[in-house]
Amino acid sequence: MSEQTHHTHTKNPKNNIPATPPIPMIKTVREIREQVVAWQQAGLTIGFVPTMGALHAGHFSLLYAAKEACDKVIVSIFVNPKQFGPNEDLDSYPRPLEQDHASLTELGADILYAPTAREMYPDGFATHVQVPRLDGFLCGGSRPVFFTGIATVVTKLLNQVRPDMAFFGEKDFQQLAVIKRLARDLDIPTHIHGCPIMREQDGLAMSSRNTYLSATERALAPKLYETLNKIRDELIQGQEITAALASGRETLTELGFAVDYLELRATNDLKPATDDTRHQARLFAAAMLGKTRLIDNISV
Ligand code: AMP
């Protein structure tokens, strides 16, 4: 290929601006380890952002936090089969890998780590990580395999990449608690960072699953956050916890949400909030809107 032809090929056809070459996509544990060791030997710090892809501004906020804090940033995309129940959306979960790869290139990640399910769970795989004190309620109450699947894959990812810091969203607040706990308990030397929830302009928490919503459901979806805010205001005004939660649940049900849980829990250990702990508590909700499961949480 001549220099000239090569040059033409690297331009974006839409605006004639030279396109950035895509960042490397690594698919094996061996290669990601080699890269990380090389960087660490050169004295560079590594930030890590694990995701399931279908990236949106919520994921990007984690990437920015990682870039701010570390020299190099690895983003992983792995749709983890172990955290989906038999009737959940594993097969239909969005997987726009090329688009994600382009976004990560544009936003300045250094590596996309996208292991296959076989690489992650080869034949004979038999170990699971469980955090029983934190996994049997809220998102773990109705989804028994969920947090074991997450704890197992995150432990593996942290051992594979061995980053200095890893970044997780408060959107999945319970997941963040589980990961902080397992990192401490298993002496994983990565520093775990929690990052705030990114929302659409109308308040809906960003999520890869929002693309499932019909136009009518999308218009209704921000009411989940609105209702959480209303309950928070009532709690701050001194209303009794059970009454505030009951009326919030009623509001959501009337609007057409099928509420899975709506609870006030202590921020530090996620135990049900009492009158003593209600001022350091968080409101947690999960509800189905049609076939889409939405979750959200806010501090009180
Ligand atoms: P997921 O791809 O859904 O597994 O999410 C990957 C990471 O992005 C997790 O740490 C999530 O908590 C985080 N995340 C997802 N949505 C948001 C959001 N709206 N704001 C902040 N972080 C988010």
Coordinates of N, CA and C in Angstrom, one line a residue, residues 25-178:
M25 N -7.3 -4.0 21.4 CA -8.3 -4.9 22.1 C -7.6 -6.2 22.4
I26 N -7.5 -6.4 23.8 CA -6.8 -7.6 24.2 C -7.9 -8.7 24.7
K27 N -7.6 -9.9 24.4 CA -8.7 -10.9 24.7 C -8.2 -12.0 25.6
T28 N -6.9 -12.0 26.0 CA -6.4 -13.1 26.8 C -5.8 -12.6 28.1
V29 N -5.8 -13.4 29.1 CA -5.3 -13.1 30.4 C -3.8 -12.9 30.3
R30 N -3.1 -13.8 29.5 CA -1.7 -13.7 29.3 C -1.3 -12.3 28.8
E31 N -2.0 -11.9 27.7 CA -1.6 -10.6 27.1 C -1.9 -9.4 28.0
I32 N -3.0 -9.4 28.7 CA -3.3 -8.2 29.6 C -2.3 -8.2 30.7
R33 N -1.9 -9.3 31.2 CA -0.9 -9.3 32.3 C 0.5 -8.8 31.8
E34 N 0.9 -9.2 30.6 CA 2.1 -8.8 30.0 C 2.2 -7.2 29.9
Q35 N 1.0 -6.7 29.4 CA 1.0 -5.3 29.2 C 1.0 -4.5 30.6
V36 N 0.3 -5.0 31.5 CA 0.2 -4.3 32.8 C 1.6 -4.4 33.5
V37 N 2.2 -5.6 33.5 CA 3.6 -5.7 34.1 C 4.5 -4.7 33.4
A38 N 4.5 -4.6 32.1 CA 5.4 -3.7 31.4 C 5.2 -2.3 31.9
W39 N 3.9 -1.9 32.0 CA 3.6 -0.5 32.4 C 4.1 -0.3 33.9
Q40 N 3.8 -1.3 34.7 CA 4.1 -1.1 36.1 C 5.7 -1.1 36.3
Q41 N 6.4 -1.8 35.5 CA 7.8 -1.8 35.5 C 8.4 -0.4 35.1
A42 N 7.6 0.2 34.2 CA 8.0 1.6 33.8 C 7.5 2.6 34.8
G43 N 7.0 2.2 35.9 CA 6.6 3.1 37.0 C 5.2 3.8 36.8
L44 N 4.4 3.2 35.9 CA 3.1 3.8 35.6 C 2.0 3.2 36.4
T45 N 1.0 4.0 36.8 CA -0.1 3.4 37.6 C -1.3 3.0 36.6
I46 N -2.0 2.0 37.0 CA -3.1 1.4 36.2 C -4.4 1.6 36.8
G47 N -5.3 2.2 36.1 CA -6.7 2.3 36.5 C -7.6 1.3 35.7
F48 N -8.6 0.8 36.3 CA -9.4 -0.3 35.6 C -10.8 0.0 35.8
V49 N -11.6 -0.1 34.7 CA -13.0 0.1 34.7 C -13.7 -1.1 34.1
P50 N -14.2 -2.0 34.9 CA -14.9 -3.2 34.4 C -16.4 -2.8 34.0
T51 N -16.8 -3.3 32.8 CA -18.2 -3.0 32.3 C -18.7 -4.3 31.6
M52 N -20.0 -4.2 31.3 CA -20.6 -5.2 30.4 C -20.8 -4.6 29.0
G53 N -20.2 -3.4 28.7 CA -20.4 -2.8 27.4 C -21.7 -2.1 27.2
A54 N -22.0 -1.8 25.9 CA -23.2 -0.9 25.6 C -22.9 0.4 26.4
L55 N -21.8 1.0 26.1 CA -21.3 2.0 27.0 C -22.1 3.3 26.8
H56 N -22.2 4.0 27.9 CA -23.0 5.3 27.9 C -22.2 6.3 28.9
A57 N -22.8 7.5 29.0 CA -22.1 8.5 29.8 C -21.8 8.1 31.3
G58 N -22.6 7.1 31.8 CA -22.3 6.6 33.1 C -20.9 5.9 33.2
H59 N -20.7 5.0 32.2 CA -19.4 4.3 32.1 C -18.3 5.3 31.8
F60 N -18.6 6.3 30.9 CA -17.5 7.2 30.6 C -17.1 8.0 31.8
S61 N -18.0 8.3 32.7 CA -17.6 9.1 33.9 C -16.6 8.3 34.7
L62 N -16.7 6.9 34.7 CA -15.7 6.1 35.4 C -14.4 6.2 34.7
L63 N -14.5 6.2 33.4 CA -13.2 6.3 32.6 C -12.5 7.6 32.9
Y64 N -13.3 8.7 32.9 CA -12.7 10.0 33.2 C -12.0 10.0 34.6
A65 N -12.7 9.4 35.6 CA -12.2 9.3 37.0 C -10.9 8.6 37.0
A66 N -10.9 7.5 36.2 CA -9.7 6.6 36.1 C -8.5 7.4 35.5
K67 N -8.8 8.1 34.4 CA -7.8 8.9 33.7 C -7.2 10.0 34.6
E68 N -8.1 10.5 35.3 CA -7.7 11.6 36.2 C -6.7 11.1 37.3
A69 N -6.9 9.8 37.8 CA -6.2 9.3 38.9 C -5.0 8.5 38.5
C70 N -5.0 7.9 37.3 CA -3.9 6.9 36.9 C -3.3 7.3 35.6
D71 N -2.1 6.7 35.3 CA -1.4 7.0 34.1 C -2.0 6.2 32.9
K72 N -2.4 5.0 33.1 CA -3.0 4.2 32.1 C -4.4 3.6 32.5
V73 N -5.3 3.5 31.5 CA -6.6 3.1 31.9 C -7.0 1.9 31.0
I74 N -7.4 0.8 31.6 CA -8.0 -0.4 30.9 C -9.5 -0.4 31.2
V75 N -10.2 -0.6 30.2 CA -11.7 -0.8 30.3 C -12.0 -2.2 29.9
S76 N -12.7 -2.9 30.7 CA -13.0 -4.3 30.2 C -14.5 -4.3 29.8
I77 N -14.8 -5.1 28.8 CA -16.2 -5.4 28.4 C -16.3 -6.9 28.5
F78 N -17.2 -7.4 29.4 CA -17.4 -8.8 29.5 C -18.9 -9.0 30.0
V79 N -19.7 -9.5 29.1 CA -21.1 -9.8 29.6 C -21.1 -11.1 30.3
N80 N -21.1 -11.0 31.6 CA -20.8 -12.2 32.5 C -22.0 -13.2 32.6
P81 N -21.9 -14.3 31.9 CA -23.0 -15.2 32.0 C -23.4 -15.7 33.4
K82 N -22.4 -15.7 34.3 CA -22.7 -16.2 35.7 C -23.6 -15.2 36.5
Q83 N -23.8 -14.0 36.1 CA -24.7 -13.1 36.9 C -26.1 -13.0 36.3
F84 N -26.4 -13.8 35.3 CA -27.8 -13.7 34.8 C -28.5 -15.0 35.2
G85 N -29.7 -14.8 35.7 CA -30.6 -16.0 36.0 C -31.1 -16.6 34.7
P86 N -31.7 -17.8 34.8 CA -32.2 -18.5 33.6 C -33.2 -17.7 32.8
N87 N -34.0 -16.9 33.5 CA -35.1 -16.2 32.7 C -34.7 -14.7 32.4
E88 N -33.4 -14.4 32.6 CA -33.0 -13.0 32.4 C -32.5 -12.8 31.0
D89 N -31.9 -11.6 30.8 CA -31.7 -11.1 29.4 C -30.3 -11.3 28.9
L90 N -29.6 -12.4 29.3 CA -28.2 -12.7 28.8 C -28.1 -12.7 27.3
D91 N -29.1 -13.3 26.6 CA -29.0 -13.4 25.1 C -29.3 -12.1 24.4
S92 N -30.2 -11.4 25.0 CA -30.6 -10.1 24.3 C -29.8 -8.9 24.8
Y93 N -28.9 -9.1 25.8 CA -28.2 -8.0 26.3 C -27.4 -7.3 25.2
P94 N -27.5 -5.9 25.1 CA -26.9 -5.3 23.9 C -25.3 -5.5 23.9
R95 N -24.8 -5.7 22.7 CA -23.3 -5.9 22.5 C -22.8 -5.2 21.3
P96 N -22.8 -3.8 21.4 CA -22.3 -3.1 20.3 C -20.8 -2.9 20.4
L97 N -20.0 -4.0 20.2 CA -18.6 -4.0 20.6 C -17.8 -3.0 19.7
E98 N -18.1 -2.9 18.4 CA -17.4 -2.0 17.5 C -17.6 -0.5 18.0
Q99 N -18.8 -0.2 18.2 CA -19.1 1.2 18.6 C -18.4 1.5 20.0
D100 N -18.5 0.5 20.9 CA -17.8 0.7 22.2 C -16.3 0.9 22.0
H101 N -15.7 0.1 21.1 CA -14.3 0.2 20.9 C -14.0 1.6 20.3
A102 N -14.8 2.1 19.4 CA -14.6 3.5 18.9 C -14.7 4.5 20.0
S103 N -15.7 4.4 20.8 CA -15.9 5.4 21.9 C -14.7 5.4 22.8
L104 N -14.2 4.2 23.2 CA -13.1 4.2 24.1 C -11.9 4.8 23.5
T105 N -11.7 4.6 22.2 CA -10.6 5.2 21.5 C -10.7 6.7 21.5
E106 N -11.9 7.2 21.2 CA -12.1 8.6 21.1 C -11.9 9.3 22.5
L107 N -12.3 8.6 23.6 CA -12.3 9.2 24.9 C -11.0 8.9 25.6
G108 N -10.1 8.2 25.0 CA -8.7 8.1 25.5 C -8.5 7.0 26.5
A109 N -9.2 5.9 26.4 CA -8.8 4.7 27.2 C -7.5 4.2 26.5
D110 N -6.7 3.4 27.2 CA -5.5 2.8 26.6 C -5.7 1.4 26.1
I111 N -6.5 0.7 26.7 CA -6.7 -0.7 26.3 C -8.2 -1.1 26.5
L112 N -8.7 -1.8 25.5 CA -10.0 -2.5 25.8 C -9.7 -4.0 26.0
Y113 N -10.1 -4.4 27.2 CA -9.9 -5.8 27.5 C -11.2 -6.5 27.4
A114 N -11.3 -7.4 26.4 CA -12.6 -8.1 26.1 C -12.4 -9.6 26.0
P115 N -12.2 -10.2 27.2 CA -12.0 -11.7 27.2 C -13.3 -12.4 26.7
T116 N -13.1 -13.6 26.2 CA -14.3 -14.4 25.8 C -14.7 -15.2 27.1
A117 N -15.9 -15.8 27.0 CA -16.5 -16.5 28.1 C -15.6 -17.8 28.4
R118 N -15.0 -18.3 27.3 CA -14.1 -19.5 27.4 C -12.8 -19.1 28.1
E119 N -12.3 -17.9 27.8 CA -11.1 -17.5 28.5 C -11.4 -17.3 30.0
M120 N -12.6 -16.8 30.3 CA -12.9 -16.4 31.7 C -13.2 -17.7 32.4
Y121 N -14.0 -18.6 31.8 CA -14.5 -19.8 32.5 C -14.1 -21.0 31.7
P122 N -12.8 -21.4 31.7 CA -12.4 -22.6 30.9 C -13.0 -23.8 31.4
D123 N -13.0 -24.9 30.7 CA -13.5 -26.2 31.1 C -12.9 -26.5 32.5
G124 N -13.7 -27.0 33.4 CA -13.2 -27.4 34.7 C -13.3 -26.3 35.7
F125 N -13.7 -25.1 35.3 CA -13.9 -24.0 36.3 C -14.8 -24.4 37.4
A126 N -14.4 -24.2 38.7 CA -15.2 -24.7 39.8 C -15.2 -23.8 41.0
T127 N -14.7 -22.6 40.9 CA -14.6 -21.8 42.2 C -15.6 -20.6 42.1
H128 N -16.2 -20.3 43.3 CA -17.1 -19.2 43.3 C -16.7 -18.3 44.5
V129 N -17.0 -17.0 44.4 CA -16.7 -16.1 45.5 C -18.1 -15.6 45.9
Q130 N -18.3 -15.7 47.2 CA -19.6 -15.3 47.8 C -19.4 -14.3 49.0
V131 N -20.3 -13.4 49.1 CA -20.2 -12.4 50.2 C -21.6 -12.4 50.9
P132 N -21.9 -13.5 51.6 CA -23.2 -13.8 52.1 C -23.8 -12.6 52.9
R133 N -23.0 -11.9 53.7 CA -23.6 -10.8 54.5 C -24.2 -9.7 53.7
L134 N -23.8 -9.6 52.4 CA -24.3 -8.5 51.6 C -25.1 -8.9 50.4
D135 N -25.3 -10.2 50.2 CA -25.9 -10.6 48.9 C -27.3 -11.1 48.9
G136 N -27.9 -11.2 50.1 CA -29.2 -11.9 50.1 C -30.4 -11.0 50.1
F137 N -30.3 -9.7 49.9 CA -31.4 -8.8 49.9 C -31.3 -7.8 48.8
L138 N -32.1 -6.8 48.7 CA -32.2 -5.9 47.5 C -32.0 -6.7 46.2
C139 N -30.9 -6.3 45.4 CA -30.8 -7.0 44.1 C -30.5 -8.5 44.2
G140 N -30.0 -8.9 45.4 CA -29.7 -10.3 45.6 C -30.9 -11.1 46.1
G141 N -32.0 -10.4 46.6 CA -33.1 -11.1 47.2 C -33.9 -11.9 46.1
S142 N -34.1 -11.2 45.0 CA -34.9 -11.9 43.9 C -34.1 -12.6 42.9
R143 N -32.7 -12.4 43.0 CA -31.8 -12.9 42.0 C -30.7 -13.7 42.7
P144 N -30.9 -14.9 43.0 CA -30.0 -15.7 43.9 C -28.6 -15.8 43.3
V145 N -28.4 -15.9 42.0 CA -27.1 -16.1 41.5 C -26.3 -14.8 41.3
F146 N -27.0 -13.7 41.4 CA -26.5 -12.5 40.9 C -25.2 -12.1 41.5
F147 N -25.1 -11.9 42.8 CA -23.9 -11.4 43.4 C -22.8 -12.4 43.5
T148 N -23.1 -13.7 43.5 CA -22.0 -14.6 43.4 C -21.4 -14.5 42.1
G149 N -22.2 -14.4 41.0 CA -21.7 -14.2 39.7 C -20.8 -13.0 39.6
I150 N -21.3 -11.9 40.2 CA -20.5 -10.6 40.1 C -19.2 -10.7 40.9
A151 N -19.3 -11.2 42.2 CA -18.2 -11.3 43.0 C -17.1 -12.2 42.4
T152 N -17.5 -13.3 41.7 CA -16.6 -14.2 41.1 C -15.9 -13.5 39.9
V153 N -16.7 -12.9 39.1 CA -16.0 -12.3 37.9 C -15.2 -11.1 38.2
V154 N -15.6 -10.3 39.2 CA -14.8 -9.1 39.6 C -13.5 -9.6 40.3
T155 N -13.6 -10.6 41.1 CA -12.3 -11.1 41.7 C -11.4 -11.6 40.6
K156 N -11.9 -12.3 39.6 CA -11.1 -12.8 38.5 C -10.5 -11.6 37.8
L157 N -11.3 -10.6 37.4 CA -10.8 -9.5 36.6 C -9.7 -8.8 37.4
L158 N -9.9 -8.6 38.7 CA -8.9 -7.8 39.5 C -7.6 -8.6 39.6
N159 N -7.7 -10.0 39.6 CA -6.5 -10.8 39.6 C -5.9 -10.9 38.3
Q160 N -6.7 -10.8 37.2 CA -6.1 -10.8 35.9 C -5.3 -9.5 35.6
V161 N -6.0 -8.4 35.9 CA -5.4 -7.1 35.5 C -4.5 -6.6 36.6
R162 N -4.7 -6.9 37.8 CA -3.9 -6.3 38.9 C -3.7 -4.8 38.8
P163 N -4.8 -4.1 38.7 CA -4.7 -2.6 38.6 C -4.4 -2.0 40.0
D164 N -3.9 -0.8 40.0 CA -3.7 0.0 41.2 C -5.1 0.4 41.8
M165 N -6.0 0.9 40.8 CA -7.3 1.3 41.3 C -8.3 0.8 40.3
A166 N -9.5 0.5 40.9 CA -10.6 0.1 40.0 C -11.8 1.0 40.3
F167 N -12.6 1.3 39.3 CA -13.7 2.3 39.4 C -15.1 1.7 39.2
F168 N -16.0 1.9 40.1 CA -17.3 1.3 40.0 C -18.4 2.4 40.3
G169 N -19.6 2.3 39.7 CA -20.6 3.3 39.8 C -21.5 3.0 41.1
E170 N -21.9 4.1 41.7 CA -22.9 4.0 42.8 C -24.2 3.6 42.3
K171 N -24.4 3.7 41.0 CA -25.7 3.2 40.4 C -26.0 1.8 40.9
D172 N -24.9 1.0 41.0 CA -25.0 -0.3 41.6 C -24.4 -0.3 42.9
F173 N -25.1 0.3 43.9 CA -24.5 0.6 45.2 C -24.2 -0.6 46.0
Q174 N -25.1 -1.6 45.9 CA -24.9 -2.8 46.6 C -23.7 -3.6 46.0
Q175 N -23.6 -3.6 44.7 CA -22.5 -4.2 44.0 C -21.1 -3.6 44.5
L176 N -21.1 -2.3 44.6 CA -19.9 -1.6 45.1 C -19.6 -2.0 46.5
A177 N -20.6 -2.2 47.3 CA -20.4 -2.7 48.7 C -19.8 -4.1 48.7
V178 N -20.3 -4.9 47.9 CA -19.9 -6.3 47.8 C -18.4 -6.3 47.3

